[in-house]
PDB file of C-alpha atoms and ligand atoms in Angstrom:
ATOM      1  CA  UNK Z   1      28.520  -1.124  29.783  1.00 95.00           C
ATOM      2  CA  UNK Z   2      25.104   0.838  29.340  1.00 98.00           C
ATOM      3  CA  UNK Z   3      24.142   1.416  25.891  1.00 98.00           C
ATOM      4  CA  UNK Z   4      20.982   3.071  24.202  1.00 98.00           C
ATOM      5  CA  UNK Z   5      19.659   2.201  21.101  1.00 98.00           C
ATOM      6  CA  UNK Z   6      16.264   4.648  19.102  1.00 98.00           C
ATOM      7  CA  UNK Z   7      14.956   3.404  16.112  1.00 98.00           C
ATOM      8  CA  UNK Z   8      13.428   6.546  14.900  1.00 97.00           C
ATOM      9  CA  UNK Z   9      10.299   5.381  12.206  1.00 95.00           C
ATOM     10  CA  UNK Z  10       8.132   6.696  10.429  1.00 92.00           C
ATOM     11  CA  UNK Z  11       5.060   6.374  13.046  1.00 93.00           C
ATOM     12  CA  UNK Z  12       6.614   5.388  16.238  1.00 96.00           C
ATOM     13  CA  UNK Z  13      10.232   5.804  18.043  1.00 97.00           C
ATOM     14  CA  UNK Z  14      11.332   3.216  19.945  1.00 98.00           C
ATOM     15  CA  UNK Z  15      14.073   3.334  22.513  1.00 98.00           C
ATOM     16  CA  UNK Z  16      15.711   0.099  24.262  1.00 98.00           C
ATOM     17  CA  UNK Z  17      18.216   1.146  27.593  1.00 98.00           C
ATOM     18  CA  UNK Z  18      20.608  -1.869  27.805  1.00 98.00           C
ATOM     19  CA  UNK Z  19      22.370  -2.018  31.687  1.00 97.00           C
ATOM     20  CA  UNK Z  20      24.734  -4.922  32.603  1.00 95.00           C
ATOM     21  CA  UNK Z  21      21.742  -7.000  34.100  1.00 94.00           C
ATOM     22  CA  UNK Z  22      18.546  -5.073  33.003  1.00 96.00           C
ATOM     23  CA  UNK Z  23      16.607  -4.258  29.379  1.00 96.00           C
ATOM     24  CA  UNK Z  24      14.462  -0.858  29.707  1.00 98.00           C
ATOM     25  CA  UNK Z  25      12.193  -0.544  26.728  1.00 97.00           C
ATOM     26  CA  UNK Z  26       9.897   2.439  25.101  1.00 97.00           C
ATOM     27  CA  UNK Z  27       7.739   3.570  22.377  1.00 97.00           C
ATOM     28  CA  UNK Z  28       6.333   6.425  21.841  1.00 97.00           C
ATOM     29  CA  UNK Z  29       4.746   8.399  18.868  1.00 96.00           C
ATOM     30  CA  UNK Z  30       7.218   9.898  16.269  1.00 94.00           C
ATOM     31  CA  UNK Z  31       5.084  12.957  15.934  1.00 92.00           C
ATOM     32  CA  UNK Z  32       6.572  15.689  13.747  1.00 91.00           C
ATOM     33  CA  UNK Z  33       9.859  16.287  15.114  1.00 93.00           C
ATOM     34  CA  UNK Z  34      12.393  13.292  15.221  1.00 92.00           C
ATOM     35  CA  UNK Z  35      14.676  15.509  17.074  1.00 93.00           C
ATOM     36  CA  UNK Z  36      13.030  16.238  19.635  1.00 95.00           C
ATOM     37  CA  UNK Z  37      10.986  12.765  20.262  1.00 95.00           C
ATOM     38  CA  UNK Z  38      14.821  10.938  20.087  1.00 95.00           C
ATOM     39  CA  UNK Z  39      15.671  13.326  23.259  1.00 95.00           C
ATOM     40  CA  UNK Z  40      12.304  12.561  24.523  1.00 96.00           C
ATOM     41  CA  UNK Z  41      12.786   9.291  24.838  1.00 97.00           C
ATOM     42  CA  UNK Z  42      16.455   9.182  25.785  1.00 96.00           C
ATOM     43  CA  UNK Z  43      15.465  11.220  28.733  1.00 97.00           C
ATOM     44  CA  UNK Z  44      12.308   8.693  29.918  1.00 97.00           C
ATOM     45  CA  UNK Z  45      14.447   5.760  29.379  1.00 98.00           C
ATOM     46  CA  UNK Z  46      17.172   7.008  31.317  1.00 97.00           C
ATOM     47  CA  UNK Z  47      14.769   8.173  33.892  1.00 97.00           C
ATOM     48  CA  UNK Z  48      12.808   4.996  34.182  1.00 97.00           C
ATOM     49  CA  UNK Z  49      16.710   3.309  34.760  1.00 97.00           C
ATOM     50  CA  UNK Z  50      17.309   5.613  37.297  1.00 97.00           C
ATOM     51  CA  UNK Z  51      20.224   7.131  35.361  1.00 97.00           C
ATOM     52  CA  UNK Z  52      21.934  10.386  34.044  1.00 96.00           C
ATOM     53  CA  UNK Z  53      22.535  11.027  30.460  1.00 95.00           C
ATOM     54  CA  UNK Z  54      26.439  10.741  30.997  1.00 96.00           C
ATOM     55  CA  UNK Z  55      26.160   7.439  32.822  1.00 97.00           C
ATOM     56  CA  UNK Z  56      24.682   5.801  29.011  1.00 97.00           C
ATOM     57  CA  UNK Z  57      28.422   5.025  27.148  1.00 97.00           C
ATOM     58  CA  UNK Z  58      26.642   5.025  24.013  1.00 98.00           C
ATOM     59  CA  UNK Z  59      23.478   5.829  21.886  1.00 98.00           C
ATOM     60  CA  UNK Z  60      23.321   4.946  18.017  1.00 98.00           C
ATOM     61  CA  UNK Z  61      20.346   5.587  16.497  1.00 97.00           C
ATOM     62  CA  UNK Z  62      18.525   3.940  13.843  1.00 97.00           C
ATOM     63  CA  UNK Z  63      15.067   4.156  11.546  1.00 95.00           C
ATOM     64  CA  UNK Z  64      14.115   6.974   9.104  1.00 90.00           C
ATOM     65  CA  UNK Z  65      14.976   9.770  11.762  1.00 90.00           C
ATOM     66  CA  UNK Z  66      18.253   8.450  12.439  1.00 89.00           C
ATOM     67  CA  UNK Z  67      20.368  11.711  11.383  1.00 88.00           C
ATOM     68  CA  UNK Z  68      18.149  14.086  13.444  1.00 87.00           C
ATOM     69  CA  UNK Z  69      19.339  12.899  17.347  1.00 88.00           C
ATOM     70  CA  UNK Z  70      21.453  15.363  18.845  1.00 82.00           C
ATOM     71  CA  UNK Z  71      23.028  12.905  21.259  1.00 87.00           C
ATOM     72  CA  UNK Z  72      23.550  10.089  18.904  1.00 93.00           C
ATOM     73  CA  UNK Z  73      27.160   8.849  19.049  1.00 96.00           C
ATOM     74  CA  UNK Z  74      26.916   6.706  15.492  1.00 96.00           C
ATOM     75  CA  UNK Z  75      24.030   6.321  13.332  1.00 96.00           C
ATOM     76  CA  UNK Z  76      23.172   2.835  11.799  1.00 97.00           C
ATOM     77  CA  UNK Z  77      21.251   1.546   8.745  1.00 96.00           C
ATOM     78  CA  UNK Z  78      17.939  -0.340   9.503  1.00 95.00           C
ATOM     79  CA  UNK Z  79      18.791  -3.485   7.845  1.00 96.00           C
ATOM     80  CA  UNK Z  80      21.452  -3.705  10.211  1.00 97.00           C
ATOM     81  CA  UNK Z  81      20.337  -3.298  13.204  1.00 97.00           C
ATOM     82  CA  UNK Z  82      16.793  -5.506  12.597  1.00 97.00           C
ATOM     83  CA  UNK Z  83      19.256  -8.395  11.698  1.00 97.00           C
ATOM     84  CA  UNK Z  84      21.216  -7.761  14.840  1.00 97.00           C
ATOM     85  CA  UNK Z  85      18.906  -7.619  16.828  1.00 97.00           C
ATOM     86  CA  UNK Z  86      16.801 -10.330  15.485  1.00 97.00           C
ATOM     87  CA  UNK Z  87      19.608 -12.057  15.541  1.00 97.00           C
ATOM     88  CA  UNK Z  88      20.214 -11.332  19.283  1.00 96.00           C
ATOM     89  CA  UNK Z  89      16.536 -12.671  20.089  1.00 96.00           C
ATOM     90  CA  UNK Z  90      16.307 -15.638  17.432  1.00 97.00           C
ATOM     91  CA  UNK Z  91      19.504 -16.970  16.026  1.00 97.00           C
ATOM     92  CA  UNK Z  92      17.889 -19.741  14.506  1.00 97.00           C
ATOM     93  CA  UNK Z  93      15.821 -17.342  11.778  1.00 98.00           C
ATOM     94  CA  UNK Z  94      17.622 -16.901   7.564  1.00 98.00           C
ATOM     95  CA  UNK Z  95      15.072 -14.249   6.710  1.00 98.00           C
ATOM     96  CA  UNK Z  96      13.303 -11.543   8.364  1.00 97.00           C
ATOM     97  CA  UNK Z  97       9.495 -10.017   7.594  1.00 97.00           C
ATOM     98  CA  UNK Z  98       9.558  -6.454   8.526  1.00 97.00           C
ATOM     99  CA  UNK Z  99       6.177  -4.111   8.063  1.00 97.00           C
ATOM    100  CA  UNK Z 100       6.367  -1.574   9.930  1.00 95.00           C
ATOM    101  CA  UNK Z 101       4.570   2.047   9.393  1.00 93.00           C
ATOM    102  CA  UNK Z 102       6.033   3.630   6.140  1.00 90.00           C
ATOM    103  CA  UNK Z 103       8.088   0.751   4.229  1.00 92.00           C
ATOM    104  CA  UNK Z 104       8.453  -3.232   4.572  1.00 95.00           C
ATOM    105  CA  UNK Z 105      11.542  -4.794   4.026  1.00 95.00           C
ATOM    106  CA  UNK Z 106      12.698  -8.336   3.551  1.00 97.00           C
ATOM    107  CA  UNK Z 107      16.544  -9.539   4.914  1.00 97.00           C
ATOM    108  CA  UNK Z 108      18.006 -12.839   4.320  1.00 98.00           C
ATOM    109  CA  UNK Z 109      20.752 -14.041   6.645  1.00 97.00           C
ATOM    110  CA  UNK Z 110      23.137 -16.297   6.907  1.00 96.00           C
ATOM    111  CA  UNK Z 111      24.291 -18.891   9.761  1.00 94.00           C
ATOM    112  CA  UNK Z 112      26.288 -15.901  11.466  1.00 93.00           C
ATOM    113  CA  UNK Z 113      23.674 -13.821  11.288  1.00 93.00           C
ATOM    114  CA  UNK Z 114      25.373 -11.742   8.680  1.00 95.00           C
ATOM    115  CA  UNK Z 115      22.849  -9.996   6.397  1.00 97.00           C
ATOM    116  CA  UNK Z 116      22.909 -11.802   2.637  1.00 97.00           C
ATOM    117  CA  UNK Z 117      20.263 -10.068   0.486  1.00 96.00           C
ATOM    118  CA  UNK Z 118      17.560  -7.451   1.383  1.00 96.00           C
ATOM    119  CA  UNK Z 119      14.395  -6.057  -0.611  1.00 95.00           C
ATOM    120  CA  UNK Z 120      12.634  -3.213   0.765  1.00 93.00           C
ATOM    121  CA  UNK Z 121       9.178  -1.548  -0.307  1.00 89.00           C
ATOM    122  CA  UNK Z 122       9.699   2.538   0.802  1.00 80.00           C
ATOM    123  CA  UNK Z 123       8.135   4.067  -2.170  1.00 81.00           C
ATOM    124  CA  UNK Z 124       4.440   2.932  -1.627  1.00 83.00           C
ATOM    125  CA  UNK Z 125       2.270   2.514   1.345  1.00 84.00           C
ATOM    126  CA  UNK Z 126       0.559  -0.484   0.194  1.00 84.00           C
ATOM    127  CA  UNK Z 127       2.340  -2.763   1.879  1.00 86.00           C
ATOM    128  CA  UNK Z 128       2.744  -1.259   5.170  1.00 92.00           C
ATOM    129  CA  UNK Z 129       0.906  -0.319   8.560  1.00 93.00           C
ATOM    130  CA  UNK Z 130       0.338   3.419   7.176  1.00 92.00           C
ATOM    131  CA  UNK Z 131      -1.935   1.134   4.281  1.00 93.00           C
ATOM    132  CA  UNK Z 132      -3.826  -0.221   7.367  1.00 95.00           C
ATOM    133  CA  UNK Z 133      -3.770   2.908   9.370  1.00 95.00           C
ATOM    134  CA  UNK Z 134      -5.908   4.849   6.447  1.00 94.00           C
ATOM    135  CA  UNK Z 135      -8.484   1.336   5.848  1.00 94.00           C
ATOM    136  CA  UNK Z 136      -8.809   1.265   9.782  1.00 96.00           C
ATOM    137  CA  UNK Z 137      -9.725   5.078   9.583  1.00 95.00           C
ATOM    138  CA  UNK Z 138     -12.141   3.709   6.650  1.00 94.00           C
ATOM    139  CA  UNK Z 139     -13.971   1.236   8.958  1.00 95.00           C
ATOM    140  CA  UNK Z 140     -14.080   3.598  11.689  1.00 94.00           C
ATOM    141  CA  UNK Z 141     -11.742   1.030  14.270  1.00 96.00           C
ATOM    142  CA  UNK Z 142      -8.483   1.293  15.658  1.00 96.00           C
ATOM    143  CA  UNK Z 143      -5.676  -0.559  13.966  1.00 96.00           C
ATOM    144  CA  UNK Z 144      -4.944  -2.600  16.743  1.00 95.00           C
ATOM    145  CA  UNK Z 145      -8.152  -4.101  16.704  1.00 96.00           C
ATOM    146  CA  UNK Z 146      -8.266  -5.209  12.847  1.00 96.00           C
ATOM    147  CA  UNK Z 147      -6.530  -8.632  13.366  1.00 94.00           C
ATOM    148  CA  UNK Z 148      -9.457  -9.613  15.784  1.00 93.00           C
ATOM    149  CA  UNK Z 149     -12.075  -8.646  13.866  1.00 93.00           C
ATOM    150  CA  UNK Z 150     -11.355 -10.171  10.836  1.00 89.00           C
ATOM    151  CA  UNK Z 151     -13.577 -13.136   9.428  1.00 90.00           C
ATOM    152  CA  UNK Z 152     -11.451 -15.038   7.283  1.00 83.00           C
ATOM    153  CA  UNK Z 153     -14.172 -16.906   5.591  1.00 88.00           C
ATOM    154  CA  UNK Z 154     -15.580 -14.488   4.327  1.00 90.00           C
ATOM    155  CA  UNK Z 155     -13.016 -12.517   2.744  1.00 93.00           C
ATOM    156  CA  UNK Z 156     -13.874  -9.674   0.455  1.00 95.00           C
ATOM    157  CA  UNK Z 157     -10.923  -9.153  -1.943  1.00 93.00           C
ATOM    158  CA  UNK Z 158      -9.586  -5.922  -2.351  1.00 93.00           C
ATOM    159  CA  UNK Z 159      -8.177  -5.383  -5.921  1.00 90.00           C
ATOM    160  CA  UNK Z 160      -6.883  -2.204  -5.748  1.00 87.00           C
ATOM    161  CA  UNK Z 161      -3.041  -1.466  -4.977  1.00 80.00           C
ATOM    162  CA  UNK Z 162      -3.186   2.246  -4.279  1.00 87.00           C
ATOM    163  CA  UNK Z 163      -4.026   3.367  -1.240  1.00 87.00           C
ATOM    164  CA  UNK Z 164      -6.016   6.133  -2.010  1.00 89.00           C
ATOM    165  CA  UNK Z 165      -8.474   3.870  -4.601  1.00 92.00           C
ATOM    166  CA  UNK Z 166      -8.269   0.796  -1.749  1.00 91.00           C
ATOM    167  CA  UNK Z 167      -9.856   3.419   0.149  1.00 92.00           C
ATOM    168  CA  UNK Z 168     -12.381   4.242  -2.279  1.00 94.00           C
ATOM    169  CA  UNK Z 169     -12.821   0.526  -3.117  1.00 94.00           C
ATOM    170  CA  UNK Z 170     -13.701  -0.308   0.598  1.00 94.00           C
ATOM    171  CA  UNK Z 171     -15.831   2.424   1.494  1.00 94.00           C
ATOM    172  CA  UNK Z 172     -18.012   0.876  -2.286  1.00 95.00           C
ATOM    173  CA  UNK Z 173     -18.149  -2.435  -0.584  1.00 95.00           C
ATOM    174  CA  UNK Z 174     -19.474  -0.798   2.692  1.00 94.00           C
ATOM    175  CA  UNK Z 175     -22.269   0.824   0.613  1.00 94.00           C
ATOM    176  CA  UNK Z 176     -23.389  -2.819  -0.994  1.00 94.00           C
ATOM    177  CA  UNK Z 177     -23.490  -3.964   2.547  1.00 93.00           C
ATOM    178  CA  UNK Z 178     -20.119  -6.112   2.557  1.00 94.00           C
ATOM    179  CA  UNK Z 179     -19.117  -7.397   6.333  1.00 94.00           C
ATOM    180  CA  UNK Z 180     -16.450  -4.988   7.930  1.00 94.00           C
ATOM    181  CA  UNK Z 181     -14.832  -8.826   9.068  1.00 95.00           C
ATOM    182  CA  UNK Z 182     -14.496  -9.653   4.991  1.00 96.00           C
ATOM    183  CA  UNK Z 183     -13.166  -6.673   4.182  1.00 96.00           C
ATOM    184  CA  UNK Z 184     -10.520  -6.562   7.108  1.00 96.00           C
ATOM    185  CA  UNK Z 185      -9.422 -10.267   5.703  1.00 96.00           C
ATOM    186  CA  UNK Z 186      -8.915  -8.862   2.294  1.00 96.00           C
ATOM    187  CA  UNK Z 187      -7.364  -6.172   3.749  1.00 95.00           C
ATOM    188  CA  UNK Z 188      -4.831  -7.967   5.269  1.00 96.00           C
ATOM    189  CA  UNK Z 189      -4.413 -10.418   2.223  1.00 95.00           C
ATOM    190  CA  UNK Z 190      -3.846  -7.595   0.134  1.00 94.00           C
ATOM    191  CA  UNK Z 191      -0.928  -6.583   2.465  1.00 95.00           C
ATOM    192  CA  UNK Z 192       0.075  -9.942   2.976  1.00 96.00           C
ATOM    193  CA  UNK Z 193       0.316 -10.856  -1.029  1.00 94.00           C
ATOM    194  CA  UNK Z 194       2.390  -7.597  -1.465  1.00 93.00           C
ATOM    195  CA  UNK Z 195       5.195  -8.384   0.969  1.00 96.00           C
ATOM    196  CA  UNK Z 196       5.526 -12.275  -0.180  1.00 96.00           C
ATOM    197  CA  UNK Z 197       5.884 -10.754  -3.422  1.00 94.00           C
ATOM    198  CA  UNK Z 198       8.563  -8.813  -2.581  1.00 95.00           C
ATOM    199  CA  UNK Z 199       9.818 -11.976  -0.441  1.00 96.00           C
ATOM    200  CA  UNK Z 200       9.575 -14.307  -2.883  1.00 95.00           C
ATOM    201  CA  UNK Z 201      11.805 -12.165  -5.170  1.00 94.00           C
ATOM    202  CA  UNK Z 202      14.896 -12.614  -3.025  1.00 94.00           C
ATOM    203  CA  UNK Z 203      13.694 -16.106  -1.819  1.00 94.00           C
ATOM    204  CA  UNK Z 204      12.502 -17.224   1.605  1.00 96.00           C
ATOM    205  CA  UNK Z 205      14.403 -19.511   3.262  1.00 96.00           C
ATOM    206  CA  UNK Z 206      13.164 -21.214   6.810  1.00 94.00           C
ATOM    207  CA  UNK Z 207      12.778 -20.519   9.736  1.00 97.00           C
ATOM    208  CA  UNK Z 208      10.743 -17.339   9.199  1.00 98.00           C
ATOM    209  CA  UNK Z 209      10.994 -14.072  11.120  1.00 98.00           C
ATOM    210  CA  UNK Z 210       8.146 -11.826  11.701  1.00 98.00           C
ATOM    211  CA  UNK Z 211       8.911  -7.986  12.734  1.00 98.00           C
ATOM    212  CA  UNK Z 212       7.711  -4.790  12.912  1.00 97.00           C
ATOM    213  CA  UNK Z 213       4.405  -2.707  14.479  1.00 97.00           C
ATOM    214  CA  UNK Z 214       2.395  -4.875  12.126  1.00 97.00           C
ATOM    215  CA  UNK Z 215       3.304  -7.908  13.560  1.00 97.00           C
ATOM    216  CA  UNK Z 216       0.804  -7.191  16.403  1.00 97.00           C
ATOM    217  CA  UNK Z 217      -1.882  -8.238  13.650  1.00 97.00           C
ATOM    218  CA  UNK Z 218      -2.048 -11.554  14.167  1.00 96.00           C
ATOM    219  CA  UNK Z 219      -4.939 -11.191  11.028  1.00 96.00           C
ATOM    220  CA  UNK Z 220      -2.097 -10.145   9.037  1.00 97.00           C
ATOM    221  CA  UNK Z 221       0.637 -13.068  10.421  1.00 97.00           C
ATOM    222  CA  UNK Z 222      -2.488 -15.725   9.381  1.00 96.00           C
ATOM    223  CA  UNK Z 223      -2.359 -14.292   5.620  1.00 96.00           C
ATOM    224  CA  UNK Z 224       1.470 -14.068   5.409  1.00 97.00           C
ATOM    225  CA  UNK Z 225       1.348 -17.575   6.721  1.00 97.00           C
ATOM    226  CA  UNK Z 226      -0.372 -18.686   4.257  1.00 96.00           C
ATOM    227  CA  UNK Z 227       1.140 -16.936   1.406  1.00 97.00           C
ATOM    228  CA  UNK Z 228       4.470 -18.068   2.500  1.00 97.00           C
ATOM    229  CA  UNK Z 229       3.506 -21.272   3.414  1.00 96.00           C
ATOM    230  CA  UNK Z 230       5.500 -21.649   6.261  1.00 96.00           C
ATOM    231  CA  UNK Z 231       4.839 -20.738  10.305  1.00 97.00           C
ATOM    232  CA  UNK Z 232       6.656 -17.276  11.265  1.00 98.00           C
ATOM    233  CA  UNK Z 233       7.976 -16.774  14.593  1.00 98.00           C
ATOM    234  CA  UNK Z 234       7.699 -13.230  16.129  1.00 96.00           C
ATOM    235  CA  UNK Z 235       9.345 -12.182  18.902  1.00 94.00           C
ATOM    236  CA  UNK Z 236       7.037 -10.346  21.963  1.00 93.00           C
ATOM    237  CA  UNK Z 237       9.015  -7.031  21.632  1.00 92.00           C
ATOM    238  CA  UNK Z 238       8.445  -7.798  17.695  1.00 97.00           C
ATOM    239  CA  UNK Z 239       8.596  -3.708  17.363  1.00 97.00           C
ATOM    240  CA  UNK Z 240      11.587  -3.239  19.133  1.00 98.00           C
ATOM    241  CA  UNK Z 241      14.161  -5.181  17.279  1.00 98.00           C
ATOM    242  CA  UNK Z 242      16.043  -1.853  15.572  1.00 98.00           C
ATOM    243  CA  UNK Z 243      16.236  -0.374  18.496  1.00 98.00           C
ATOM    244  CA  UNK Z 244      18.062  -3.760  20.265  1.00 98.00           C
ATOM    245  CA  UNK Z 245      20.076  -3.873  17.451  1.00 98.00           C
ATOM    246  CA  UNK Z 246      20.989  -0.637  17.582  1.00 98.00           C
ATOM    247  CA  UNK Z 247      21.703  -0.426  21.572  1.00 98.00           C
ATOM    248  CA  UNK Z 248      23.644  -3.799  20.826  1.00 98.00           C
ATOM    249  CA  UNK Z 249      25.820  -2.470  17.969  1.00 98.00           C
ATOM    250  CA  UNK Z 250      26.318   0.317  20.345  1.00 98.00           C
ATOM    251  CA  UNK Z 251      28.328  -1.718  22.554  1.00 97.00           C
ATOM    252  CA  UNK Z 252      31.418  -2.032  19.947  1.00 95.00           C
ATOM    253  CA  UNK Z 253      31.844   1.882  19.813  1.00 92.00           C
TER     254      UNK Z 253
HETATM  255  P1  LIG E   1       7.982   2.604  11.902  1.00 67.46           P
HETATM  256  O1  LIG E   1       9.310   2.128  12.450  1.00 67.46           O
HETATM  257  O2  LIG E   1       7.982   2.807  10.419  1.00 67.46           O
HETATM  258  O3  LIG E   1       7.442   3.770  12.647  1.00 67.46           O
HETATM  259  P2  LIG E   1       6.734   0.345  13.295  1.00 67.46           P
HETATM  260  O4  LIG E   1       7.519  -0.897  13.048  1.00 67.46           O
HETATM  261  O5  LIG E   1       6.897   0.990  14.617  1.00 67.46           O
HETATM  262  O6  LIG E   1       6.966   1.392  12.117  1.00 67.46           O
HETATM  263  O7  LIG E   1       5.197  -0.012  13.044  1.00 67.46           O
HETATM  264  C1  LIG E   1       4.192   0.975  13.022  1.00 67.46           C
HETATM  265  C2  LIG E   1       2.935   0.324  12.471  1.00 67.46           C
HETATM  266  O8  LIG E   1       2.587  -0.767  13.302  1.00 67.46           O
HETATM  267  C3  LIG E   1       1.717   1.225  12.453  1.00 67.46           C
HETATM  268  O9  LIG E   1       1.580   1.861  11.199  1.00 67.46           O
HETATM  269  C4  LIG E   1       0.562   0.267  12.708  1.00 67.46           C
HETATM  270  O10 LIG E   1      -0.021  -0.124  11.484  1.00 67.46           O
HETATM  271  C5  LIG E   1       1.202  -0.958  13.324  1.00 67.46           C
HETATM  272  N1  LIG E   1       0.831  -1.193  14.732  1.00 67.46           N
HETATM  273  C6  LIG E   1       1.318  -0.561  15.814  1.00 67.46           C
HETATM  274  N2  LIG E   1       0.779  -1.050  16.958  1.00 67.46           N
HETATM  275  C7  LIG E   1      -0.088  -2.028  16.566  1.00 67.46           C
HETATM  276  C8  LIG E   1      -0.965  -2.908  17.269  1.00 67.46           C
HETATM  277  N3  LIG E   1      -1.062  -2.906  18.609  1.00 67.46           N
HETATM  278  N4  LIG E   1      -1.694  -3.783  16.534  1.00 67.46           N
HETATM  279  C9  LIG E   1      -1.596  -3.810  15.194  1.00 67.46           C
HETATM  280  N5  LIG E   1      -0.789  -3.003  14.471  1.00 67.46           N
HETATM  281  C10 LIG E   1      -0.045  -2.120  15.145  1.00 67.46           C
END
């Protein structure tokens, strides 16, 4: 069977092309127009399989943008398809650390991988990549950069929750000469205290998943770390789990 699987966020749409003995993978921008990205990238993953549209036997679609694919045969909740296809990678993990660009979320699972509990931060972008997007913008650097450029030791705590007066509070500490490596480590703190919050309000329970865009910060999987106190495992397609999920789930229709 040949299933596709989008996961349609808020920043980036990711596509995964499952064939009987081959995984095809993509990301590309969301831009403005989930429509039209989704059919973007079902046509470069087919493409890069060597396929035709009507050789896939089915697409479901996942993420924020979900309802806007044309070809979509089903469309599927997030919290879903990140445990299935978590699941799929690490069946050993009972909760999963999602950040990705517009909301984090937090899913507890059980032995069969069936989801348990959830808690998931949408309203506010503290807490998410779109929160390190704007301070990256701040300190003039690219956001995949910030989790090597961080200096731990001296971390420069950032007190404010809001995004807009984290921004303000930052570009203050720049002024009185603070070290862009403190502030990145308080940066990612910040984040990092947010989401255990959240965590810690439906309970953690080992072993640890770590998902999402923002897992590529490994400044940010240090400061979870140690809020959590325990060791996360992230997969290496750590931004691609909805969309495996999704091209999994795909393969019951
Ligand atoms: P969504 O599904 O909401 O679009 P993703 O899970 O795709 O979100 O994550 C997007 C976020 O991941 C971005 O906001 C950015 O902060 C972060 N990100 C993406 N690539 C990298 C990278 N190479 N290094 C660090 N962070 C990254």
């Amino acid at each position: 069977m040949i299933t596709l699987g989008l996961d349609i966020g808020s920043v980036a749409a990711k596509g995964v092309l499952l064939t009987p003995d081959h995984s095809y993978q993509m990301v590309v921008p969301t831009g403005w127009s989930p429509r039209d990205t989704g059919q973007q990238l079902i046509a470069e993953l087919t493409r890069l399989a060597r396929l035709e549209l009507h050789d896939v036997d089915a697409i479901v679609a996942t993420g924020y943008g979900r309802i806007s694919v044309p070809n979509a045969d089903k469309s599927v909740t997030e919290i879903t398809c990140h445990a299935k296809g978590l699941t799929s990678l690490l069946p050993q993990v009972r909760t999963v650390i999602d950040i990705g660009g517009q909301d984090s979320k937090v899913i507890r699972l059980n032995e069969s991988g069936r989801v348990i509990d959830f808690a998931m931060n949408d309203k506010c972008a503290a807490g998410t990549g779109r929160f390190l997007q704007v301070m990256a913008q701040v300190l003039d650097m690219d956001v995949s950069d910030l989790g090597e450029a961080e200096i731990p030791a001296e971390t420069v705590s950032i007190n404010s929750m809001c995004t807009v007066f984290a921004e303000s509070e930052i570009i203050g500490h720049l002024a009185q000469g603070k070290s862009r490596g403190g502030l990145i480590a308080g940066l990612h703190q910040s984040v990092a205290k947010r989401v255990a919050g959240m965590a810690a309000r439906i309970g953690v329970v080992g072993p640890v998943a770590f998902t999402g865009g923002v897992a590529k910060n490994s400044g940010i999987r240090r400061a979870l770390e140690a809020e959590l106190k325990a060791p996360l495992l992230t997969p290496y397609y750590c931004q691609f789990t909805g969309a495996l999920g999704a091209a999994l789930l795909a393969r019951n229709l």
